[in-house]
């Protein structure tokens, strides 16, 4: 599971800190070489997006062989980039090609409002890997009309017609992922995981008929395929060499084979070999074999995430979006934080879960703080700050999991500029001081607890199916909320101080609780248009956790809704009681998951996590107007530039920065477009 914009990242994006100056030295390849002492994390801002950059600490400490491994893994990730674009929407590649051709070849008036609107629209499309917003899933609306686009197409001899042209301006395919209650979510989702006329009932019946060879180790059916109807018969089009996305997958494999040749150890090399076999065959048993091997391969300085993994973009939670993250171990921070994984069994034993839902033996949980060296697909430009994989419940139970916190990404967020929103939304000076003093530490610990303890905790009852089957379209938000609650429960516990992770556990916990409630009840609303429901899984879970705790604590005034000078604030009066409430909700969410209680899950999410108080939302949007910092942030990636000798061998690899966001996006399209664009 991916910690993508849960409360820590949302707080960072909304309440970021100070920035620094930039060195302007330009490298010969059009990238920027940044001074270590004057690194500017900010690139540009447009619409609701802020583009940042990040450094790769520890790069120079790697051997040349290790740097080659990072380079090859990064190239493998980028080679599959277009798969994510096509997964997001069937016309994305065609639209991107046309818009980029206009952008690079138009020689007309570039000072007009229409051209500026075109530039912003293209940048938004780049950021979202398609024409739907990366977070809200709403289709992006251009601030220019169809006549102007036709003028640009004609002026640049560019072709874009039919449905691919019309959909930019009409109401068709309005939602990439539709999670609304009481509708056919598959039929109303534009995501390209399903063919025309495929319905919820089709998907459920198709996979209900599939039986894993070992029912105790269920295969991840649907993870790496598109489900279509051919002559009325449902059929999977598998992502593999020679299959769907075969041309891009072959490029990914080419670079993975190079990476395998410079693996740090046998275990790592064997795991990469299984990933290569999986890409070639599309066999889901090989996928499980790979995940077991990858989870066990914990030695070395370099690791990676690569393939079709997270299922948030599938309204029914079967199909994985393509993503890659290449990472370098931060040994110092990993050593400091390893205490969490070493004490995973204590956290499980002392959790408020029912005894039947606790794991008797928590195995194989590894936790590392890492520095990202490159990302692609669903992890870029919008990136997670923490990841826990594999997602299969049986592998977590039998083998374990890997949890990572992306240290340099979090550092970039923390140094990317101040917006002043914090003072606007805190209830009083005490809350402000707690956030300023303990907020960043609380965020880091919540990320760690969410990933290491949260996703690894609990177990399903015997005979209960996989969560995507039992909880269906609510599975993702339930799981993220459950992991959040594990983190929240233990953030307010003296055990953290006993383990040496904090000096004052109570104040860290208070800061964490303030921030979570403030964001879940108000802060994240700046990301929604007035009148919208909450649909994104992480936003839903933050709201249902916060709103449930507020509602359940009303009688004892645990969380007080305060109105002062026409402004709303949420003030926690009883942190001890709130800790108890989080424990009660954690117990219930684990029961829901363990028992596969769909009705209870639906009631929890729909009752607390979907609808927004319109008056409060309008107030939050009005109060937010004074701030110019965008509510969403993402990144350009550093560029790894190899130096070659006369024999074509790599002798060194230099880290540079892209000149800008458009330059990186155009370079990616030029060098990594490995899927055919059908006109």
PDB file of N, CA and C in Angstrom, residues 316-408:
ATOM      1  N   UNK A 316     -13.152  -1.192  -8.632  1.00  0.00           N
ATOM      2  CA  UNK A 316     -13.431  -2.415  -7.877  1.00  0.00           C
ATOM      3  C   UNK A 316     -12.175  -3.031  -7.271  1.00  0.00           C
ATOM      4  N   UNK A 317     -11.027  -2.381  -7.460  1.00  0.00           N
ATOM      5  CA  UNK A 317      -9.836  -2.775  -6.731  1.00  0.00           C
ATOM      6  C   UNK A 317      -9.127  -4.026  -7.217  1.00  0.00           C
ATOM      7  N   UNK A 318      -9.235  -4.366  -8.488  1.00  0.00           N
ATOM      8  CA  UNK A 318      -8.534  -5.536  -9.021  1.00  0.00           C
ATOM      9  C   UNK A 318      -7.230  -5.167  -9.727  1.00  0.00           C
ATOM     10  N   UNK A 319      -7.262  -4.147 -10.584  1.00  0.00           N
ATOM     11  CA  UNK A 319      -6.180  -3.908 -11.529  1.00  0.00           C
ATOM     12  C   UNK A 319      -5.143  -2.934 -10.988  1.00  0.00           C
ATOM     13  N   UNK A 320      -3.882  -3.286 -11.198  1.00  0.00           N
ATOM     14  CA  UNK A 320      -2.788  -2.493 -10.682  1.00  0.00           C
ATOM     15  C   UNK A 320      -2.302  -1.460 -11.684  1.00  0.00           C
ATOM     16  N   UNK A 321      -2.037  -0.254 -11.216  1.00  0.00           N
ATOM     17  CA  UNK A 321      -1.452   0.794 -12.047  1.00  0.00           C
ATOM     18  C   UNK A 321       0.060   0.626 -12.086  1.00  0.00           C
ATOM     19  N   UNK A 322       0.641   0.923 -13.233  1.00  0.00           N
ATOM     20  CA  UNK A 322       2.086   0.810 -13.392  1.00  0.00           C
ATOM     21  C   UNK A 322       2.788   1.905 -12.597  1.00  0.00           C
ATOM     22  N   UNK A 323       3.798   1.506 -11.823  1.00  0.00           N
ATOM     23  CA  UNK A 323       4.596   2.492 -11.101  1.00  0.00           C
ATOM     24  C   UNK A 323       5.983   1.941 -10.805  1.00  0.00           C
ATOM     25  N   UNK A 324       6.931   2.845 -10.681  1.00  0.00           N
ATOM     26  CA  UNK A 324       8.275   2.474 -10.249  1.00  0.00           C
ATOM     27  C   UNK A 324       8.844   3.544  -9.329  1.00  0.00           C
ATOM     28  N   UNK A 325       9.585   3.085  -8.328  1.00  0.00           N
ATOM     29  CA  UNK A 325      10.378   3.950  -7.462  1.00  0.00           C
ATOM     30  C   UNK A 325      11.726   3.267  -7.273  1.00  0.00           C
ATOM     31  N   UNK A 326      12.805   3.990  -7.544  1.00  0.00           N
ATOM     32  CA  UNK A 326      14.158   3.473  -7.326  1.00  0.00           C
ATOM     33  C   UNK A 326      14.731   4.218  -6.132  1.00  0.00           C
ATOM     34  N   UNK A 327      15.324   3.474  -5.195  1.00  0.00           N
ATOM     35  CA  UNK A 327      15.665   4.084  -3.913  1.00  0.00           C
ATOM     36  C   UNK A 327      17.020   3.618  -3.383  1.00  0.00           C
ATOM     37  N   UNK A 328      17.647   4.517  -2.646  1.00  0.00           N
ATOM     38  CA  UNK A 328      18.942   4.262  -2.013  1.00  0.00           C
ATOM     39  C   UNK A 328      18.737   4.300  -0.504  1.00  0.00           C
ATOM     40  N   UNK A 329      19.292   3.357   0.180  1.00  0.00           N
ATOM     41  CA  UNK A 329      19.093   3.268   1.622  1.00  0.00           C
ATOM     42  C   UNK A 329      19.770   4.430   2.356  1.00  0.00           C
ATOM     43  N   UNK A 330      19.044   5.021   3.285  1.00  0.00           N
ATOM     44  CA  UNK A 330      19.607   5.988   4.221  1.00  0.00           C
ATOM     45  C   UNK A 330      19.926   5.211   5.496  1.00  0.00           C
ATOM     46  N   UNK A 331      21.172   4.757   5.613  1.00  0.00           N
ATOM     47  CA  UNK A 331      21.517   3.827   6.679  1.00  0.00           C
ATOM     48  C   UNK A 331      21.351   4.440   8.060  1.00  0.00           C
ATOM     49  N   UNK A 332      21.696   5.715   8.200  1.00  0.00           N
ATOM     50  CA  UNK A 332      21.616   6.344   9.513  1.00  0.00           C
ATOM     51  C   UNK A 332      20.176   6.417   9.993  1.00  0.00           C
ATOM     52  N   UNK A 333      19.288   6.943   9.150  1.00  0.00           N
ATOM     53  CA  UNK A 333      17.892   7.065   9.541  1.00  0.00           C
ATOM     54  C   UNK A 333      17.219   5.702   9.658  1.00  0.00           C
ATOM     55  N   UNK A 334      17.586   4.771   8.779  1.00  0.00           N
ATOM     56  CA  UNK A 334      16.994   3.435   8.851  1.00  0.00           C
ATOM     57  C   UNK A 334      17.348   2.753  10.157  1.00  0.00           C
ATOM     58  N   UNK A 335      18.588   2.942  10.594  1.00  0.00           N
ATOM     59  CA  UNK A 335      19.013   2.350  11.865  1.00  0.00           C
ATOM     60  C   UNK A 335      18.220   2.935  13.027  1.00  0.00           C
ATOM     61  N   UNK A 336      17.993   4.250  12.981  1.00  0.00           N
ATOM     62  CA  UNK A 336      17.251   4.901  14.055  1.00  0.00           C
ATOM     63  C   UNK A 336      15.800   4.419  14.106  1.00  0.00           C
ATOM     64  N   UNK A 337      15.212   4.180  12.919  1.00  0.00           N
ATOM     65  CA  UNK A 337      13.801   3.840  12.867  1.00  0.00           C
ATOM     66  C   UNK A 337      13.543   2.342  12.868  1.00  0.00           C
ATOM     67  N   UNK A 338      14.601   1.531  12.761  1.00  0.00           N
ATOM     68  CA  UNK A 338      14.426   0.076  12.732  1.00  0.00           C
ATOM     69  C   UNK A 338      13.772  -0.446  13.992  1.00  0.00           C
ATOM     70  N   UNK A 339      13.817   0.334  15.051  1.00  0.00           N
ATOM     71  CA  UNK A 339      13.234  -0.083  16.317  1.00  0.00           C
ATOM     72  C   UNK A 339      11.742  -0.379  16.171  1.00  0.00           C
ATOM     73  N   UNK A 340      11.076   0.260  15.227  1.00  0.00           N
ATOM     74  CA  UNK A 340       9.654  -0.008  15.024  1.00  0.00           C
ATOM     75  C   UNK A 340       9.424  -1.425  14.524  1.00  0.00           C
ATOM     76  N   UNK A 341      10.126  -1.814  13.459  1.00  0.00           N
ATOM     77  CA  UNK A 341       9.948  -3.164  12.934  1.00  0.00           C
ATOM     78  C   UNK A 341      10.417  -4.209  13.933  1.00  0.00           C
ATOM     79  N   UNK A 342      11.453  -3.889  14.713  1.00  0.00           N
ATOM     80  CA  UNK A 342      11.953  -4.831  15.720  1.00  0.00           C
ATOM     81  C   UNK A 342      10.928  -5.065  16.826  1.00  0.00           C
ATOM     82  N   UNK A 343      10.030  -4.111  17.015  1.00  0.00           N
ATOM     83  CA  UNK A 343       9.021  -4.230  18.068  1.00  0.00           C
ATOM     84  C   UNK A 343       7.612  -4.416  17.502  1.00  0.00           C
ATOM     85  N   UNK A 344       7.529  -4.874  16.268  1.00  0.00           N
ATOM     86  CA  UNK A 344       6.226  -5.029  15.617  1.00  0.00           C
ATOM     87  C   UNK A 344       5.305  -5.946  16.405  1.00  0.00           C
ATOM     88  N   UNK A 345       5.858  -6.997  16.982  1.00  0.00           N
ATOM     89  CA  UNK A 345       5.010  -7.929  17.736  1.00  0.00           C
ATOM     90  C   UNK A 345       4.438  -7.263  18.991  1.00  0.00           C
ATOM     91  N   UNK A 346       5.222  -6.405  19.634  1.00  0.00           N
ATOM     92  CA  UNK A 346       4.701  -5.694  20.814  1.00  0.00           C
ATOM     93  C   UNK A 346       3.502  -4.836  20.426  1.00  0.00           C
ATOM     94  N   UNK A 347       3.626  -4.115  19.318  1.00  0.00           N
ATOM     95  CA  UNK A 347       2.528  -3.257  18.885  1.00  0.00           C
ATOM     96  C   UNK A 347       1.288  -4.095  18.576  1.00  0.00           C
ATOM     97  N   UNK A 348       1.485  -5.240  17.936  1.00  0.00           N
ATOM     98  CA  UNK A 348       0.347  -6.105  17.623  1.00  0.00           C
ATOM     99  C   UNK A 348      -0.293  -6.642  18.897  1.00  0.00           C
ATOM    100  N   UNK A 349       0.512  -7.103  19.807  1.00  0.00           N
ATOM    101  CA  UNK A 349      -0.010  -7.691  21.050  1.00  0.00           C
ATOM    102  C   UNK A 349      -0.753  -6.672  21.899  1.00  0.00           C
ATOM    103  N   UNK A 350      -0.336  -5.415  21.854  1.00  0.00           N
ATOM    104  CA  UNK A 350      -0.912  -4.388  22.713  1.00  0.00           C
ATOM    105  C   UNK A 350      -1.928  -3.500  22.004  1.00  0.00           C
ATOM    106  N   UNK A 351      -2.324  -3.881  20.824  1.00  0.00           N
ATOM    107  CA  UNK A 351      -3.317  -3.100  20.094  1.00  0.00           C
ATOM    108  C   UNK A 351      -4.707  -3.377  20.646  1.00  0.00           C
ATOM    109  N   UNK A 352      -5.665  -2.501  20.381  1.00  0.00           N
ATOM    110  CA  UNK A 352      -7.025  -2.700  20.889  1.00  0.00           C
ATOM    111  C   UNK A 352      -7.851  -3.676  20.053  1.00  0.00           C
ATOM    112  N   UNK A 353      -7.230  -4.386  19.115  1.00  0.00           N
ATOM    113  CA  UNK A 353      -7.967  -5.330  18.276  1.00  0.00           C
ATOM    114  C   UNK A 353      -8.510  -6.487  19.103  1.00  0.00           C
ATOM    115  N   UNK A 354      -9.585  -7.105  18.609  1.00  0.00           N
ATOM    116  CA  UNK A 354     -10.051  -8.347  19.205  1.00  0.00           C
ATOM    117  C   UNK A 354      -8.937  -9.386  19.082  1.00  0.00           C
ATOM    118  N   UNK A 355      -8.824 -10.249  20.073  1.00  0.00           N
ATOM    119  CA  UNK A 355      -7.741 -11.232  20.074  1.00  0.00           C
ATOM    120  C   UNK A 355      -7.745 -12.089  18.814  1.00  0.00           C
ATOM    121  N   UNK A 356      -8.925 -12.420  18.323  1.00  0.00           N
ATOM    122  CA  UNK A 356      -9.021 -13.276  17.138  1.00  0.00           C
ATOM    123  C   UNK A 356      -8.478 -12.595  15.889  1.00  0.00           C
ATOM    124  N   UNK A 357      -8.373 -11.271  15.945  1.00  0.00           N
ATOM    125  CA  UNK A 357      -7.926 -10.519  14.767  1.00  0.00           C
ATOM    126  C   UNK A 357      -6.453 -10.131  14.844  1.00  0.00           C
ATOM    127  N   UNK A 358      -5.783 -10.502  15.929  1.00  0.00           N
ATOM    128  CA  UNK A 358      -4.367 -10.190  16.080  1.00  0.00           C
ATOM    129  C   UNK A 358      -3.507 -11.308  15.498  1.00  0.00           C
ATOM    130  N   UNK A 359      -2.385 -10.942  14.927  1.00  0.00           N
ATOM    131  CA  UNK A 359      -1.434 -11.940  14.444  1.00  0.00           C
ATOM    132  C   UNK A 359      -0.617 -12.469  15.616  1.00  0.00           C
ATOM    133  N   UNK A 360      -0.565 -13.788  15.728  1.00  0.00           N
ATOM    134  CA  UNK A 360       0.234 -14.390  16.798  1.00  0.00           C
ATOM    135  C   UNK A 360       1.717 -14.260  16.523  1.00  0.00           C
ATOM    136  N   UNK A 361       2.056 -14.130  15.241  1.00  0.00           N
ATOM    137  CA  UNK A 361       3.467 -14.056  14.872  1.00  0.00           C
ATOM    138  C   UNK A 361       3.635 -13.087  13.709  1.00  0.00           C
ATOM    139  N   UNK A 362       3.978 -11.856  14.010  1.00  0.00           N
ATOM    140  CA  UNK A 362       4.237 -10.859  12.966  1.00  0.00           C
ATOM    141  C   UNK A 362       5.628 -11.124  12.399  1.00  0.00           C
ATOM    142  N   UNK A 363       5.685 -11.450  11.099  1.00  0.00           N
ATOM    143  CA  UNK A 363       6.965 -11.874  10.525  1.00  0.00           C
ATOM    144  C   UNK A 363       7.441 -10.907   9.445  1.00  0.00           C
ATOM    145  N   UNK A 364       8.749 -10.792   9.344  1.00  0.00           N
ATOM    146  CA  UNK A 364       9.383 -10.195   8.174  1.00  0.00           C
ATOM    147  C   UNK A 364       9.091  -8.752   7.874  1.00  0.00           C
ATOM    148  N   UNK A 365       8.719  -7.949   8.881  1.00  0.00           N
ATOM    149  CA  UNK A 365       8.465  -6.534   8.624  1.00  0.00           C
ATOM    150  C   UNK A 365       9.798  -5.794   8.642  1.00  0.00           C
ATOM    151  N   UNK A 366      10.217  -5.264   7.508  1.00  0.00           N
ATOM    152  CA  UNK A 366      11.437  -4.465   7.457  1.00  0.00           C
ATOM    153  C   UNK A 366      11.070  -3.018   7.177  1.00  0.00           C
ATOM    154  N   UNK A 367      11.781  -2.110   7.804  1.00  0.00           N
ATOM    155  CA  UNK A 367      11.499  -0.691   7.615  1.00  0.00           C
ATOM    156  C   UNK A 367      12.798   0.050   7.333  1.00  0.00           C
ATOM    157  N   UNK A 368      12.761   0.847   6.277  1.00  0.00           N
ATOM    158  CA  UNK A 368      13.921   1.644   5.929  1.00  0.00           C
ATOM    159  C   UNK A 368      13.483   3.048   5.548  1.00  0.00           C
ATOM    160  N   UNK A 369      14.322   3.996   5.901  1.00  0.00           N
ATOM    161  CA  UNK A 369      14.216   5.331   5.326  1.00  0.00           C
ATOM    162  C   UNK A 369      15.110   5.327   4.098  1.00  0.00           C
ATOM    163  N   UNK A 370      14.565   5.748   2.970  1.00  0.00           N
ATOM    164  CA  UNK A 370      15.322   5.705   1.720  1.00  0.00           C
ATOM    165  C   UNK A 370      15.320   7.077   1.060  1.00  0.00           C
ATOM    166  N   UNK A 371      16.226   7.243   0.125  1.00  0.00           N
ATOM    167  CA  UNK A 371      16.265   8.435  -0.714  1.00  0.00           C
ATOM    168  C   UNK A 371      15.949   8.032  -2.147  1.00  0.00           C
ATOM    169  N   UNK A 372      14.947   8.662  -2.691  1.00  0.00           N
ATOM    170  CA  UNK A 372      14.496   8.335  -4.040  1.00  0.00           C
ATOM    171  C   UNK A 372      15.524   8.800  -5.061  1.00  0.00           C
ATOM    172  N   UNK A 373      15.782   7.947  -6.065  1.00  0.00           N
ATOM    173  CA  UNK A 373      16.666   8.321  -7.167  1.00  0.00           C
ATOM    174  C   UNK A 373      15.900   8.507  -8.463  1.00  0.00           C
ATOM    175  N   UNK A 374      14.684   8.012  -8.532  1.00  0.00           N
ATOM    176  CA  UNK A 374      13.881   8.167  -9.741  1.00  0.00           C
ATOM    177  C   UNK A 374      12.525   7.521  -9.569  1.00  0.00           C
ATOM    178  N   UNK A 375      11.506   8.103 -10.217  1.00  0.00           N
ATOM    179  CA  UNK A 375      10.151   7.580 -10.141  1.00  0.00           C
ATOM    180  C   UNK A 375       9.497   7.665 -11.512  1.00  0.00           C
ATOM    181  N   UNK A 376       8.474   6.830 -11.721  1.00  0.00           N
ATOM    182  CA  UNK A 376       7.735   6.869 -12.979  1.00  0.00           C
ATOM    183  C   UNK A 376       6.351   6.278 -12.764  1.00  0.00           C
ATOM    184  N   UNK A 377       5.498   6.458 -13.774  1.00  0.00           N
ATOM    185  CA  UNK A 377       4.159   5.906 -13.717  1.00  0.00           C
ATOM    186  C   UNK A 377       3.316   6.553 -12.644  1.00  0.00           C
ATOM    187  N   UNK A 378       2.632   5.739 -11.858  1.00  0.00           N
ATOM    188  CA  UNK A 378       1.706   6.243 -10.853  1.00  0.00           C
ATOM    189  C   UNK A 378       2.408   6.942  -9.704  1.00  0.00           C
ATOM    190  N   UNK A 379       3.729   6.841  -9.624  1.00  0.00           N
ATOM    191  CA  UNK A 379       4.494   7.497  -8.560  1.00  0.00           C
ATOM    192  C   UNK A 379       5.066   8.839  -8.994  1.00  0.00           C
ATOM    193  N   UNK A 380       4.742   9.300 -10.201  1.00  0.00           N
ATOM    194  CA  UNK A 380       5.357  10.526 -10.711  1.00  0.00           C
ATOM    195  C   UNK A 380       4.438  11.189 -11.733  1.00  0.00           C
ATOM    196  N   UNK A 381       4.359  12.520 -11.699  1.00  0.00           N
ATOM    197  CA  UNK A 381       5.037  13.486 -10.831  1.00  0.00           C
ATOM    198  C   UNK A 381       4.523  13.517  -9.386  1.00  0.00           C
ATOM    199  N   UNK A 382       3.274  13.075  -9.153  1.00  0.00           N
ATOM    200  CA  UNK A 382       2.739  13.040  -7.795  1.00  0.00           C
ATOM    201  C   UNK A 382       3.219  11.766  -7.123  1.00  0.00           C
ATOM    202  N   UNK A 383       3.921  11.930  -6.004  1.00  0.00           N
ATOM    203  CA  UNK A 383       4.625  10.805  -5.404  1.00  0.00           C
ATOM    204  C   UNK A 383       4.088  10.457  -4.030  1.00  0.00           C
ATOM    205  N   UNK A 384       4.210   9.188  -3.633  1.00  0.00           N
ATOM    206  CA  UNK A 384       3.942   8.855  -2.233  1.00  0.00           C
ATOM    207  C   UNK A 384       5.074   9.348  -1.341  1.00  0.00           C
ATOM    208  N   UNK A 385       4.863   9.313  -0.043  1.00  0.00           N
ATOM    209  CA  UNK A 385       5.948   9.585   0.904  1.00  0.00           C
ATOM    210  C   UNK A 385       6.305   8.338   1.707  1.00  0.00           C
ATOM    211  N   UNK A 386       5.501   7.288   1.537  1.00  0.00           N
ATOM    212  CA  UNK A 386       5.776   6.026   2.206  1.00  0.00           C
ATOM    213  C   UNK A 386       5.094   4.900   1.475  1.00  0.00           C
ATOM    214  N   UNK A 387       5.688   3.714   1.509  1.00  0.00           N
ATOM    215  CA  UNK A 387       5.136   2.567   0.804  1.00  0.00           C
ATOM    216  C   UNK A 387       5.322   1.324   1.655  1.00  0.00           C
ATOM    217  N   UNK A 388       4.308   0.449   1.665  1.00  0.00           N
ATOM    218  CA  UNK A 388       4.428  -0.861   2.285  1.00  0.00           C
ATOM    219  C   UNK A 388       3.937  -1.900   1.290  1.00  0.00           C
ATOM    220  N   UNK A 389       4.805  -2.826   0.914  1.00  0.00           N
ATOM    221  CA  UNK A 389       4.487  -3.862  -0.060  1.00  0.00           C
ATOM    222  C   UNK A 389       5.119  -5.170   0.377  1.00  0.00           C
ATOM    223  N   UNK A 390       4.637  -6.317  -0.147  1.00  0.00           N
ATOM    224  CA  UNK A 390       3.567  -6.502  -1.130  1.00  0.00           C
ATOM    225  C   UNK A 390       2.184  -6.301  -0.504  1.00  0.00           C
ATOM    226  N   UNK A 391       1.169  -6.208  -1.387  1.00  0.00           N
ATOM    227  CA  UNK A 391      -0.184  -5.978  -0.920  1.00  0.00           C
ATOM    228  C   UNK A 391      -0.932  -7.251  -0.561  1.00  0.00           C
ATOM    229  N   UNK A 392      -0.481  -8.406  -1.048  1.00  0.00           N
ATOM    230  CA  UNK A 392      -1.196  -9.660  -0.797  1.00  0.00           C
ATOM    231  C   UNK A 392      -1.191  -9.987   0.690  1.00  0.00           C
ATOM    232  N   UNK A 393      -2.369 -10.207   1.247  1.00  0.00           N
ATOM    233  CA  UNK A 393      -2.481 -10.481   2.685  1.00  0.00           C
ATOM    234  C   UNK A 393      -1.721 -11.736   3.093  1.00  0.00           C
ATOM    235  N   UNK A 394      -1.742 -12.764   2.245  1.00  0.00           N
ATOM    236  CA  UNK A 394      -1.104 -14.023   2.646  1.00  0.00           C
ATOM    237  C   UNK A 394       0.418 -13.891   2.671  1.00  0.00           C
ATOM    238  N   UNK A 395       0.981 -13.081   1.779  1.00  0.00           N
ATOM    239  CA  UNK A 395       2.434 -12.877   1.793  1.00  0.00           C
ATOM    240  C   UNK A 395       2.827 -12.084   3.035  1.00  0.00           C
ATOM    241  N   UNK A 396       2.037 -11.082   3.384  1.00  0.00           N
ATOM    242  CA  UNK A 396       2.311 -10.311   4.606  1.00  0.00           C
ATOM    243  C   UNK A 396       2.306 -11.231   5.829  1.00  0.00           C
ATOM    244  N   UNK A 397       1.359 -12.168   5.852  1.00  0.00           N
ATOM    245  CA  UNK A 397       1.223 -13.046   7.003  1.00  0.00           C
ATOM    246  C   UNK A 397       2.330 -14.090   7.073  1.00  0.00           C
ATOM    247  N   UNK A 398       2.709 -14.665   5.924  1.00  0.00           N
ATOM    248  CA  UNK A 398       3.661 -15.772   5.918  1.00  0.00           C
ATOM    249  C   UNK A 398       5.110 -15.323   5.791  1.00  0.00           C
ATOM    250  N   UNK A 399       5.336 -14.282   5.012  1.00  0.00           N
ATOM    251  CA  UNK A 399       6.706 -13.870   4.695  1.00  0.00           C
ATOM    252  C   UNK A 399       7.045 -12.512   5.302  1.00  0.00           C
ATOM    253  N   UNK A 400       6.088 -11.591   5.252  1.00  0.00           N
ATOM    254  CA  UNK A 400       6.323 -10.250   5.772  1.00  0.00           C
ATOM    255  C   UNK A 400       6.136  -9.199   4.707  1.00  0.00           C
ATOM    256  N   UNK A 401       6.744  -8.054   4.920  1.00  0.00           N
ATOM    257  CA  UNK A 401       6.600  -6.944   3.982  1.00  0.00           C
ATOM    258  C   UNK A 401       7.777  -5.993   4.139  1.00  0.00           C
ATOM    259  N   UNK A 402       7.923  -5.136   3.144  1.00  0.00           N
ATOM    260  CA  UNK A 402       8.911  -4.068   3.186  1.00  0.00           C
ATOM    261  C   UNK A 402       8.190  -2.739   3.324  1.00  0.00           C
ATOM    262  N   UNK A 403       8.627  -1.948   4.279  1.00  0.00           N
ATOM    263  CA  UNK A 403       8.092  -0.602   4.447  1.00  0.00           C
ATOM    264  C   UNK A 403       9.212   0.408   4.254  1.00  0.00           C
ATOM    265  N   UNK A 404       8.931   1.453   3.483  1.00  0.00           N
ATOM    266  CA  UNK A 404       9.929   2.498   3.281  1.00  0.00           C
ATOM    267  C   UNK A 404       9.288   3.858   3.458  1.00  0.00           C
ATOM    268  N   UNK A 405      10.068   4.770   3.979  1.00  0.00           N
ATOM    269  CA  UNK A 405       9.705   6.176   4.045  1.00  0.00           C
ATOM    270  C   UNK A 405      10.651   6.927   3.123  1.00  0.00           C
ATOM    271  N   UNK A 406      10.105   7.755   2.236  1.00  0.00           N
ATOM    272  CA  UNK A 406      10.911   8.426   1.221  1.00  0.00           C
ATOM    273  C   UNK A 406      11.487   9.719   1.808  1.00  0.00           C
ATOM    274  N   UNK A 407      12.646   9.590   2.443  1.00  0.00           N
ATOM    275  CA  UNK A 407      13.213  10.665   3.234  1.00  0.00           C
ATOM    276  C   UNK A 407      13.487  11.940   2.472  1.00  0.00           C
ATOM    277  N   UNK A 408      14.080  11.830   1.278  1.00  0.00           N
ATOM    278  CA  UNK A 408      14.412  13.057   0.544  1.00  0.00           C
ATOM    279  C   UNK A 408      13.177  13.730  -0.045  1.00  0.00           C
TER     280      UNK A 408
END
